[in-house]
Coordinates of C-alpha atoms in Angstrom, one line a residue:
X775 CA 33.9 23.4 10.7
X776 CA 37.8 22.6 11.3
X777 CA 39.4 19.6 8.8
X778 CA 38.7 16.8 11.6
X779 CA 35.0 17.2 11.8
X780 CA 34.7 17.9 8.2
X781 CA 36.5 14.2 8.0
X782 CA 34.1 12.8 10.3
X783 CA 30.9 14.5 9.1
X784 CA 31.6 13.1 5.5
X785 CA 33.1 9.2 6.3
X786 CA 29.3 9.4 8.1
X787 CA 27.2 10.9 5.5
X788 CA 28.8 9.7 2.5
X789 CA 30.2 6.9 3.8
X790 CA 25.8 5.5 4.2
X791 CA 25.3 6.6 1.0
X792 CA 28.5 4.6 -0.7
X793 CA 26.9 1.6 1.8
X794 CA 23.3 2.0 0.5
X795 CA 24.8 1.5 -2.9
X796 CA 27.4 -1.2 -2.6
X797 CA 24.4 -3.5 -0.9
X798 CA 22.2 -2.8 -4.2
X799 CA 22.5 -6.0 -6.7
X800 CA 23.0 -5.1 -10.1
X801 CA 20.4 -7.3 -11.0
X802 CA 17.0 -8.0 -9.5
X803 CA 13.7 -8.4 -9.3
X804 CA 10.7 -6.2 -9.1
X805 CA 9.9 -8.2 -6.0
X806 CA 13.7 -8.1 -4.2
X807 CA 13.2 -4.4 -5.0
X808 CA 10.1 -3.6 -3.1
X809 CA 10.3 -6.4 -0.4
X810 CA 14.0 -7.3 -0.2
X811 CA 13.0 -10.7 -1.0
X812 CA 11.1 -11.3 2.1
X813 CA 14.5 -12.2 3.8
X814 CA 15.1 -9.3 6.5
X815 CA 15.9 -9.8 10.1
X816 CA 13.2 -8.4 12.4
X817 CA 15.5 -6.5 14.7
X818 CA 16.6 -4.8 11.3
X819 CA 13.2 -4.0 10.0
X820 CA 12.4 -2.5 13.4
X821 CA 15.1 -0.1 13.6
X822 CA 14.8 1.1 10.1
X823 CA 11.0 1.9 11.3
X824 CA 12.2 4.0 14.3
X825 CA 14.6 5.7 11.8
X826 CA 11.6 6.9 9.8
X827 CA 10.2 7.7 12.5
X828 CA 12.7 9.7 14.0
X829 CA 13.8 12.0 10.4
X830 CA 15.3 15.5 10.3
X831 CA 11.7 16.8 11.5
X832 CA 12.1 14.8 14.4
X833 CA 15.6 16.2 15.0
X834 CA 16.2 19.3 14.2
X835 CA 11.8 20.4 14.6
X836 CA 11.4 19.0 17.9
X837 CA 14.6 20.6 19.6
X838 CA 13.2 23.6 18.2
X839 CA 9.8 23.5 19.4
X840 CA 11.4 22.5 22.7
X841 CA 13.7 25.3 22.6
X842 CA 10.7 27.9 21.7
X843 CA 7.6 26.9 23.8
X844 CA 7.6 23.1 26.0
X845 CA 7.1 19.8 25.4
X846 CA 3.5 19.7 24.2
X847 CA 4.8 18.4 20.9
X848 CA 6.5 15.5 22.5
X849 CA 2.4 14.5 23.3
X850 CA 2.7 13.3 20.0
X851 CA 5.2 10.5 20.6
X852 CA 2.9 9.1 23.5
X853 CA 0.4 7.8 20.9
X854 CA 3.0 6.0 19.1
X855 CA 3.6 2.4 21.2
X856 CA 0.1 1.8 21.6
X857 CA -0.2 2.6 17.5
X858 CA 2.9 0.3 16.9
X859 CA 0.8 -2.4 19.3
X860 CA -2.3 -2.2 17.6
X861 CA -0.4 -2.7 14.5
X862 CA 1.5 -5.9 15.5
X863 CA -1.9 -7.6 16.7
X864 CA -4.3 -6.9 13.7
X865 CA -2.3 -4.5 10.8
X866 CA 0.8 -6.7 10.4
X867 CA -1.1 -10.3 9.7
X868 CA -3.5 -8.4 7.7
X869 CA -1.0 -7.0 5.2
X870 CA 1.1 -10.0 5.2
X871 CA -2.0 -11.8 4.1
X872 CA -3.4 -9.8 1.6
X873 CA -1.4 -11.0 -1.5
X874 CA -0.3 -7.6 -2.8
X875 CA 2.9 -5.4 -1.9
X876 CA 0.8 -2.4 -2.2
X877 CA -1.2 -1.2 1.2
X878 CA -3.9 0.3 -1.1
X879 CA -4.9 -2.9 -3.2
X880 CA -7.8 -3.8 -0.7
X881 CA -9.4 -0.3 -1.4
X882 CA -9.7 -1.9 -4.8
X883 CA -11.2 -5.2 -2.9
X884 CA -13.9 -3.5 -1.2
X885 CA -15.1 0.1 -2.6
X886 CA -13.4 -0.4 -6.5
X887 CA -10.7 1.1 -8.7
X888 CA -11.5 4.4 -7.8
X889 CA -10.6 4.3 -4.0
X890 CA -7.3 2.5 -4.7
X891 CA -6.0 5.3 -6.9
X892 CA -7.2 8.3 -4.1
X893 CA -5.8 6.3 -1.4
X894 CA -2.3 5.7 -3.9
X895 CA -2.4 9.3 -5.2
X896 CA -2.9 11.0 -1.6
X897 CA 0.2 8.5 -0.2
X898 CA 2.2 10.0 -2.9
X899 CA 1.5 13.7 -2.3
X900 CA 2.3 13.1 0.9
X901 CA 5.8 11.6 0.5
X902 CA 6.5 14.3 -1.9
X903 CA 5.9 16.8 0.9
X904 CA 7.5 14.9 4.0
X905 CA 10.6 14.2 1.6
X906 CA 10.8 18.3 1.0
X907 CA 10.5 19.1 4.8
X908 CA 13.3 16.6 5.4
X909 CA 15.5 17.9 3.2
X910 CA 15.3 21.4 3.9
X911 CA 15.9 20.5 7.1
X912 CA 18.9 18.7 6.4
X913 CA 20.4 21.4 4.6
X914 CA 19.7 24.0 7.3
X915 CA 22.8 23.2 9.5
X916 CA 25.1 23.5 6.5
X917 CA 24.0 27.0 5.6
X918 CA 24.6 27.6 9.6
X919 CA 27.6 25.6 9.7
X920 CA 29.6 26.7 6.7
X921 CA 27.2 29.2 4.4
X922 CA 26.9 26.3 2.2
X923 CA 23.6 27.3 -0.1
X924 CA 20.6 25.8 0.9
X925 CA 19.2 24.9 -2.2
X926 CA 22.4 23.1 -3.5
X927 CA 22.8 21.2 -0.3
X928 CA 19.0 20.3 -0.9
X929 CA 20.0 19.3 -4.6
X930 CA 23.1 17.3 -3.9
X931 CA 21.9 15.2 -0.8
X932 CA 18.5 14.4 -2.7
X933 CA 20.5 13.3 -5.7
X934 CA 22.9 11.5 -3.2
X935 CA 19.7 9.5 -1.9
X936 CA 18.3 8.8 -5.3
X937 CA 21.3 6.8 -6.5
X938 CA 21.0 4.4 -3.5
X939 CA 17.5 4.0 -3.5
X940 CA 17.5 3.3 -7.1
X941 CA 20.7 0.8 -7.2
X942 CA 19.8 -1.4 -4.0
X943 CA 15.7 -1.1 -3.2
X944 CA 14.6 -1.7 -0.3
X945 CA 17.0 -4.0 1.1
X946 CA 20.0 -1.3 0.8
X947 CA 17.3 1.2 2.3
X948 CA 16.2 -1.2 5.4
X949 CA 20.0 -1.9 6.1
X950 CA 21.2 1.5 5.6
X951 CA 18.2 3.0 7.4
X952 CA 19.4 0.2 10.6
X953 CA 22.7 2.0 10.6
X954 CA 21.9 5.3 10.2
X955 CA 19.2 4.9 13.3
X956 CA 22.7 3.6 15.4
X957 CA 24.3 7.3 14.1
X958 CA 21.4 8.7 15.4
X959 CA 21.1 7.8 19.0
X960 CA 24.3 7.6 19.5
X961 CA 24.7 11.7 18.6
X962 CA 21.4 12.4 20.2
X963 CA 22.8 11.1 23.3
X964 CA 26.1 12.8 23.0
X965 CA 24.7 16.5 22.7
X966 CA 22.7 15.7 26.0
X967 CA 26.1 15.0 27.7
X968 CA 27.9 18.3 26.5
X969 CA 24.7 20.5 27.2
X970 CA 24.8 18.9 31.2
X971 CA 28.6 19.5 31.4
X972 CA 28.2 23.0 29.8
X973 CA 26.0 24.7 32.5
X974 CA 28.6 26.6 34.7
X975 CA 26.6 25.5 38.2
X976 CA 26.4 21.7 36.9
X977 CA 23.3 20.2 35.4
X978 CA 21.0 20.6 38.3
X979 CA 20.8 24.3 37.0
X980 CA 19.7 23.2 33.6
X981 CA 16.7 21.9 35.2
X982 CA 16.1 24.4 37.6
X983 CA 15.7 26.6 35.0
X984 CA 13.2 24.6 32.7
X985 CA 11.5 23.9 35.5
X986 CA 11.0 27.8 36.4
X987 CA 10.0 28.6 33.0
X988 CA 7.7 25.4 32.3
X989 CA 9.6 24.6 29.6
X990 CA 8.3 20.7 30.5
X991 CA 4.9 21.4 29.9
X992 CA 3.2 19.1 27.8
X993 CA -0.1 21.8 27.2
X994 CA -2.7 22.9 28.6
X995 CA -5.7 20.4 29.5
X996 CA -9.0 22.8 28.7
X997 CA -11.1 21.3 26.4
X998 CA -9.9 24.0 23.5
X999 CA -10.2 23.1 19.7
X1000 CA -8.3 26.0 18.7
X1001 CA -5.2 25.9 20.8
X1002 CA -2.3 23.2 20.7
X1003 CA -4.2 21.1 23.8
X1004 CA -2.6 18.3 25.5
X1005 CA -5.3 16.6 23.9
X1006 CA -5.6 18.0 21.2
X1007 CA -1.9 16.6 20.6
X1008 CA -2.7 13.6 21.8
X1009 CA -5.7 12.8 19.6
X1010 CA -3.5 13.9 16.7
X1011 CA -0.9 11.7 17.3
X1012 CA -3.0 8.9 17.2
X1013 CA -4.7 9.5 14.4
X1014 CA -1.4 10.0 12.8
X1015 CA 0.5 7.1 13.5
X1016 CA -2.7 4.7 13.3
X1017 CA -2.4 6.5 9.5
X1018 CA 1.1 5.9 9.6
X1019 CA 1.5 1.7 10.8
X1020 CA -2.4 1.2 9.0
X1021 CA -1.8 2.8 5.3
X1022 CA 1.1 3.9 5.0
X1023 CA 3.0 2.1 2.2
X1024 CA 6.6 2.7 3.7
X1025 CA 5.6 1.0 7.0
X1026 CA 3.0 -1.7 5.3
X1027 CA 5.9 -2.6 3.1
X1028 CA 8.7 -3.1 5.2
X1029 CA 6.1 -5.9 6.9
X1030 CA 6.2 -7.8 3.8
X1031 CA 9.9 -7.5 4.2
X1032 CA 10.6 -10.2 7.1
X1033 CA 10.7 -13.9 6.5
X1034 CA 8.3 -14.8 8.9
X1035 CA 5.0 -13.3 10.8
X1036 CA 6.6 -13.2 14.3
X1037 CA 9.8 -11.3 12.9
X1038 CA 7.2 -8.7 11.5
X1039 CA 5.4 -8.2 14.7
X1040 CA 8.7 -7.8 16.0
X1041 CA 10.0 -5.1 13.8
X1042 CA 6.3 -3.1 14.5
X1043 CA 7.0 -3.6 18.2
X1044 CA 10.7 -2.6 18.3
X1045 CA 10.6 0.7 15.9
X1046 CA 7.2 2.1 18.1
X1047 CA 9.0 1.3 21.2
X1048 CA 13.0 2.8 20.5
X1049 CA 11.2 6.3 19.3
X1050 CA 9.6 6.9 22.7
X1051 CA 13.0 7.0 24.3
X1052 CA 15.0 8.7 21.6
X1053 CA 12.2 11.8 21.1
X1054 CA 12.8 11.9 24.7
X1055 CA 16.2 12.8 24.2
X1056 CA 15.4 14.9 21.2
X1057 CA 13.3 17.3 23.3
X1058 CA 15.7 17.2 26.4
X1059 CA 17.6 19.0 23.7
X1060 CA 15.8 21.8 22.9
X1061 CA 14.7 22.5 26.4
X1062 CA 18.4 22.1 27.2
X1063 CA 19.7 24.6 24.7
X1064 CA 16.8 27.1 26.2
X1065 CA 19.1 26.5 29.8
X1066 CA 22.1 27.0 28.1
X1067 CA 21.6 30.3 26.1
X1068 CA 19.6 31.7 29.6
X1069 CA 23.1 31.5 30.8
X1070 CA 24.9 32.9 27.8
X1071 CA 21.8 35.2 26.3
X1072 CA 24.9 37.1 24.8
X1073 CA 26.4 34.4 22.9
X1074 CA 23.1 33.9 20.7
X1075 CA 21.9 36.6 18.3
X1076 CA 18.8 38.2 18.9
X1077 CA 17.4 37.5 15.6
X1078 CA 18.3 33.9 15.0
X1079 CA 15.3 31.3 13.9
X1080 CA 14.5 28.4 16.3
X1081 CA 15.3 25.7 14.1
X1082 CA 18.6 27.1 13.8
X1083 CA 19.4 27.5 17.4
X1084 CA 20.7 23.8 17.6
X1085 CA 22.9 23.9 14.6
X1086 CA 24.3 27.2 15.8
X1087 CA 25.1 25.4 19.4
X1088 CA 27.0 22.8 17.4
X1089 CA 29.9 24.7 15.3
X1090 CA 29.9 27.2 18.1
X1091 CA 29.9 24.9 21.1
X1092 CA 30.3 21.4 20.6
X1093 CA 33.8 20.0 21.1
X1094 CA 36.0 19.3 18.0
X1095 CA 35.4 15.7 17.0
X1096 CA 31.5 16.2 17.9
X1097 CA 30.9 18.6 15.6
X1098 CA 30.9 16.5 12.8
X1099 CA 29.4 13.3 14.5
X1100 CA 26.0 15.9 15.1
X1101 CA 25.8 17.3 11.7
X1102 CA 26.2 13.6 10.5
X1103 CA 23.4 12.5 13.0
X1104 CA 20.8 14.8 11.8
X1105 CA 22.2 13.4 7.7
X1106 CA 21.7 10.4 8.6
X1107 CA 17.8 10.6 10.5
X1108 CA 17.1 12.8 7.1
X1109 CA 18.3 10.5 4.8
X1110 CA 16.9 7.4 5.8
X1111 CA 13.2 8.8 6.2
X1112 CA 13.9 10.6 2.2
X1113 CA 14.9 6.8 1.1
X1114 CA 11.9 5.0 2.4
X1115 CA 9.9 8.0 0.9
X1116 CA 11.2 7.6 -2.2
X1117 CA 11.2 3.1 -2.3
X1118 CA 7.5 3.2 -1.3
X1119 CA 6.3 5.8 -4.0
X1120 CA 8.3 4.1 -6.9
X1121 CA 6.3 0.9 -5.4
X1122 CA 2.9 2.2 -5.4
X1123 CA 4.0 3.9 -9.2
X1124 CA 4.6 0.7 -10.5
X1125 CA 1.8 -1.8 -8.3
X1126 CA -1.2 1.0 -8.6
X1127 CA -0.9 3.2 -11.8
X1128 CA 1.8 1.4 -14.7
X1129 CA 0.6 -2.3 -13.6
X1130 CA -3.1 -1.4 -14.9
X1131 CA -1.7 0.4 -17.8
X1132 CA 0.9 -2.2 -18.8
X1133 CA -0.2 -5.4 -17.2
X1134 CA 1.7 -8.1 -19.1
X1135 CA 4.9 -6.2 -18.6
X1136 CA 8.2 -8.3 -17.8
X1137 CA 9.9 -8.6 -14.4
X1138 CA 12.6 -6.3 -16.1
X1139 CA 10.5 -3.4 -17.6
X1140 CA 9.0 -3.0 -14.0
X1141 CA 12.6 -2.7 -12.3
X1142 CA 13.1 -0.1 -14.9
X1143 CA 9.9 1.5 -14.0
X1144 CA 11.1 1.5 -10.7
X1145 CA 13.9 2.6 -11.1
X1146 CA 12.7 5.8 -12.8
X1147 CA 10.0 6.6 -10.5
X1148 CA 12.3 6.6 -7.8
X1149 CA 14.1 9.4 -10.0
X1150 CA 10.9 11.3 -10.6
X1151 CA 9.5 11.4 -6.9
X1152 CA 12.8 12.0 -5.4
X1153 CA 13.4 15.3 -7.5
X1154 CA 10.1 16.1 -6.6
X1155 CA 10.7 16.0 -3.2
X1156 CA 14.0 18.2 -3.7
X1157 CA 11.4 21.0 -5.2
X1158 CA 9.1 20.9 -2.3
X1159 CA 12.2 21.4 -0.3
X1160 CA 13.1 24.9 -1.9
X1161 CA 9.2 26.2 -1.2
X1162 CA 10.6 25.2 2.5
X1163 CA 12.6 28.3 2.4
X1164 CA 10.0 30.4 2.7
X1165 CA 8.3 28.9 5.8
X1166 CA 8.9 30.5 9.2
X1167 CA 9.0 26.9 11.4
X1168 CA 9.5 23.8 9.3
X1169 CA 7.6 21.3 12.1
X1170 CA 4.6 23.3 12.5
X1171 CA 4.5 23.5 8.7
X1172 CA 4.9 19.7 7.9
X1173 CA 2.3 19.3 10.7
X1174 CA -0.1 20.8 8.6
X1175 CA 0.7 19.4 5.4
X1176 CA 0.5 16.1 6.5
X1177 CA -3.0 16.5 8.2
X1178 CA -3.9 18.0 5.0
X1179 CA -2.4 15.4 2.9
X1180 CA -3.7 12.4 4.6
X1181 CA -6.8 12.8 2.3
X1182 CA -8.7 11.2 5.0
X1183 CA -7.4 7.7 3.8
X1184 CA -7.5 6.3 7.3
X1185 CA -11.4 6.8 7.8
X1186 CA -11.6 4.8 4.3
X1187 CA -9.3 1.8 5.8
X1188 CA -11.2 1.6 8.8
X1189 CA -14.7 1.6 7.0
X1190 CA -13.4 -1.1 5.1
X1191 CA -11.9 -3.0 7.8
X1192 CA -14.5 -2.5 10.4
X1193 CA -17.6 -2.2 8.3
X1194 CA -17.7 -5.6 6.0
X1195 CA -21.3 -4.2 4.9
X1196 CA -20.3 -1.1 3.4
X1197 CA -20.7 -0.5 -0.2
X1198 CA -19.2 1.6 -2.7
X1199 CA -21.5 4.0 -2.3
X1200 CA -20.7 4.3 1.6
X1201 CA -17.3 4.5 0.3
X1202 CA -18.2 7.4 -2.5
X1203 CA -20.3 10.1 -0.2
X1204 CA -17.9 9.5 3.2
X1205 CA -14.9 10.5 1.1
X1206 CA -16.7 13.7 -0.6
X1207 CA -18.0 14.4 2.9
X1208 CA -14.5 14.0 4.1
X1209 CA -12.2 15.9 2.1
X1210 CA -14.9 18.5 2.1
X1211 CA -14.1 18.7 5.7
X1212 CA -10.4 18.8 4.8
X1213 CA -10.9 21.6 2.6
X1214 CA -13.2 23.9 5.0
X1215 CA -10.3 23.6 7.7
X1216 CA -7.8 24.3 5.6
X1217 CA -9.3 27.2 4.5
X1218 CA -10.5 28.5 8.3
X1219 CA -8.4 31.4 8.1
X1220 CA -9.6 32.8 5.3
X1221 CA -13.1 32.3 6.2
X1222 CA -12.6 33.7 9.7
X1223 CA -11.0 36.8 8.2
X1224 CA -14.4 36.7 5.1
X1225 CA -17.3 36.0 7.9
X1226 CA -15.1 38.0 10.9
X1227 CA -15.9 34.7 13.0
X1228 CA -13.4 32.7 15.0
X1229 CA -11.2 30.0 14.4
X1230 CA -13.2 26.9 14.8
X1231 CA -10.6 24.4 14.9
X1232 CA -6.9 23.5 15.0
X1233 CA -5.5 22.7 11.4
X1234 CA -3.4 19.2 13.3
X1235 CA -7.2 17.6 13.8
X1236 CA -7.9 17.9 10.1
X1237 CA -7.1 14.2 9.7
X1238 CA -9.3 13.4 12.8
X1239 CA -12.4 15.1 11.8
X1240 CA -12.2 13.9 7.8
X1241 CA -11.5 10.2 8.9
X1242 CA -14.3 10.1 11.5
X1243 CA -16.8 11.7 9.2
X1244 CA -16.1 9.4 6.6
X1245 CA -16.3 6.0 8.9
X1246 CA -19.3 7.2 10.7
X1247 CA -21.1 8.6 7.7
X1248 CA -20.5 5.4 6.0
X1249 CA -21.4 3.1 8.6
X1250 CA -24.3 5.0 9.3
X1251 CA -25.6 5.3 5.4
X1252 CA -24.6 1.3 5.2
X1253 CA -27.0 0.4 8.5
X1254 CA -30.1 2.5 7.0
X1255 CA -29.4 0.4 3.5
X1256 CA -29.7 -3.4 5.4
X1257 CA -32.5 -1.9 7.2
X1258 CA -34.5 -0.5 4.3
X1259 CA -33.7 -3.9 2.8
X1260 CA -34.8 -5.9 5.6
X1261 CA -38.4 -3.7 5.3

């Protein structure tokens, strides 16, 4: 990277984290901490959802699955609207109306104690591993770019975003995550524009040759468990991003975070709706880097991993100037995702484990708190990142995590929410039922390999299976208790 870029790259990077901090009040309360004080514009909110949505995974893992297979990840990013709508109808009143900052406090309400703190400790295992995906990814174009080591870049740019989170809350994270979603469509768009003008016979040939090798499939449409379906996607996604705008603190949060319940709606509506066209972009990438290196097979080494292919096309091939605009592009979707991460979990530290522990605690020991556990579960994050290294393909990996992770939380919310009848009890065997489900897939491919049977099902639909066992099992134990009653 020549002197200009390296300018550019950095005003970008570091210049968002210097903003992040400068916006952070020196003094504040728990409550400007993890809601920004209720005061946030809707357009705002919104875009700092779409720039969680759209993180280094989103960046740097879908141009690479692009780039390897088609576009049957992009499947995915069709669930997402209609998730975002059925949040702004029923999700976003709902948590605006519930009286607590934390998305697991009606778990409490319904089922007791207990499900609050699976719900909170799953959440937080989960941000721990999303944060380390990120960040490895981040650092993966500055080992390609310059040789820079990966686990100092991951050190440094997870310190980097610990100082901001912890200096400004979620204010400084909302406003720097609005900007740093503007860097990121704005590169995105860019690299489209070089990759066109690159092809020597104009950018019909990029398509043409896509098009010949199918590379804008979205799957296949048999009714297969096993493979990576169109449907299979599909039914993933949703289940995903209903987890995601339903229970997830980092998006129930930022709801809270709006002065009004219309400007909420509006942020739910606006960051579901900008990803759609952005991810389109992303994977127009990948299949277009798979054009250009068909043309210049010589000019990429044989050996090279597919989530390095883009950052390779970058120093190699991107005009002087862009270089650095890219490399701060995929910084900035990183960062901003990492922040949230890190806000939400120091909130659901403080709201669902020290509050019960130290209830009578002033404003000023929780700020501390959060202040701290921001610290904690951003370093954590930075050690997740270093296991990263040892992964072949970082998307396929946090795709399996985060099925894993998700603890089968949603099927909980939605037996709470749907089911006003169900009991504790309900609550107690769907969730056993559930993560036993959770484990067994998980653990397919050792049993296939044990019993010599087949794969039964593809890891993505863990979350599927674990939250429809536990709301069916639950409604259905709940229905043969009011009938046994009524007898």
């Amino acid at each position: 990277m020549n002197y200009f870029d390296l300018a550019i790259f950095i005003i970008f990077s570091v210049g968002t984290v210097a903003f992040g901090y400068l916006l952070g009040k020196k003094r504040q309360s728990s409550d400007e901490f993890t809601s920004g004080g209720g005061k946030m514009p809707g357009w705002i909110v919104g875009l700092s959802i779409f720039a969680s949505f759209c993180s280094s995974i989103s960046f740097l893992g879908y141009c690479s699955a692009a780039f390897r297979s088609d576009w049957n990840a992009f499947v995915f990013t069709l669930s997402i609207l209609p998730a975002g709508l059925i949040a702004m109808k029923y999700f976003v009143p709902f948590y605006r109306g519930i009286g607590s900052i934390s998305a697991y406090s009606y778990f409490e309400q319904r089922f007791g104690r207990w499900a609050r703190l699976y719900a909170s400790a799953f959440y937080l295992f989960t941000q721990i591993c999303r944060s380390g995906a990120i960040l490895y990814l981040l650092a993966v174009p500055m080992n390609v770019l310059m040789g820079w080591n990966i686990p100092l870049v991951v050190t440094v740019t997870g310190l980097g975003i610990i100082i901001y989170s912890q200096k400004g809350g979620l204010r400084s994270v909302i406003l720097t995550e609005a900007l740093q979603g503007s860097i990121l469509i704005a590169g995105a768009v860019v690299c489209v524009i070089v990759l066109l003008l690159k092809m020597p016979d104009g950018p019909g040939q990029a398509f043409e040759i896509c098009l010949a090798n199918n590379k804008f499939s979205l799957g296949t449409f048999n009714g297969s468990l096993v493979e990576s379906t169109f449907w299979v996607c599909l039914v993933y996604g949703m289940f995903t991003n209903l987890n995601n705008f339903a229970i997830d603190q980092s998006y129930t949060q930022r709801y809270c975070a709006a002065p009004s319940l219309k400007e909420a709606r509006k942020s739910a509506f606006l960051g579901s709706l900008l990803t759609l066209p952005v991810n389109i972009v992303l994977f127009m990438i990948g299949s277009l880097l798979f054009a250009y290196y068909s043309v210049y097979s010589e000019a990429l080494p044989p050996d090279i991993k597919s989530d390095y292919v883009f950052p390779y096309f970058i120093i190699n091939v991107m005009p002087k100037g862009l270089v650095g605009l890219m490399i701060a592009s995929i910084f900035c979707a990183g960062m901003s995702t990492i922040a949230t991460s890190v806000t939400s979990s120091s909130t659901i530290i403080l709201t669902d484990f020290y509050s019960y522990m130290r209830p009578a605690s002033s404003d000023r020991a929780k700020v501390r708190v959060l202040r701290a556990a921001s610290f904690v579960s951003g370093a954590l994050g930075i050690a997740v990142a270093l296991c990263f290294l040892f992964v072949d393909n970082a998307l396929d990996a946090w795709w399996a995590l985060s099925s894993i992770c998700s603890g089968g939380v949603l099927g909980m919310f939605l037996l709470a929410y749907l089911c006003p009848s169900a009991k504790n009890p309900e609550a107690v065997i769907g969730v056993i039922t559930g993560v036993a489900s959770l484990v067994l897939i998980a653990m397919q491919t050792k049993l296939t390999e044990w019993l010599s049977i087949p794969q039964f099902v593809h890891i993505n639909l863990g979350i599927v299976i674990s939250t429809l066992i536990i709301f069916f099992l639950g409604f259905l134990l709940s229905s043969l208790r009011k009938i046994k009653r009524r007898s």
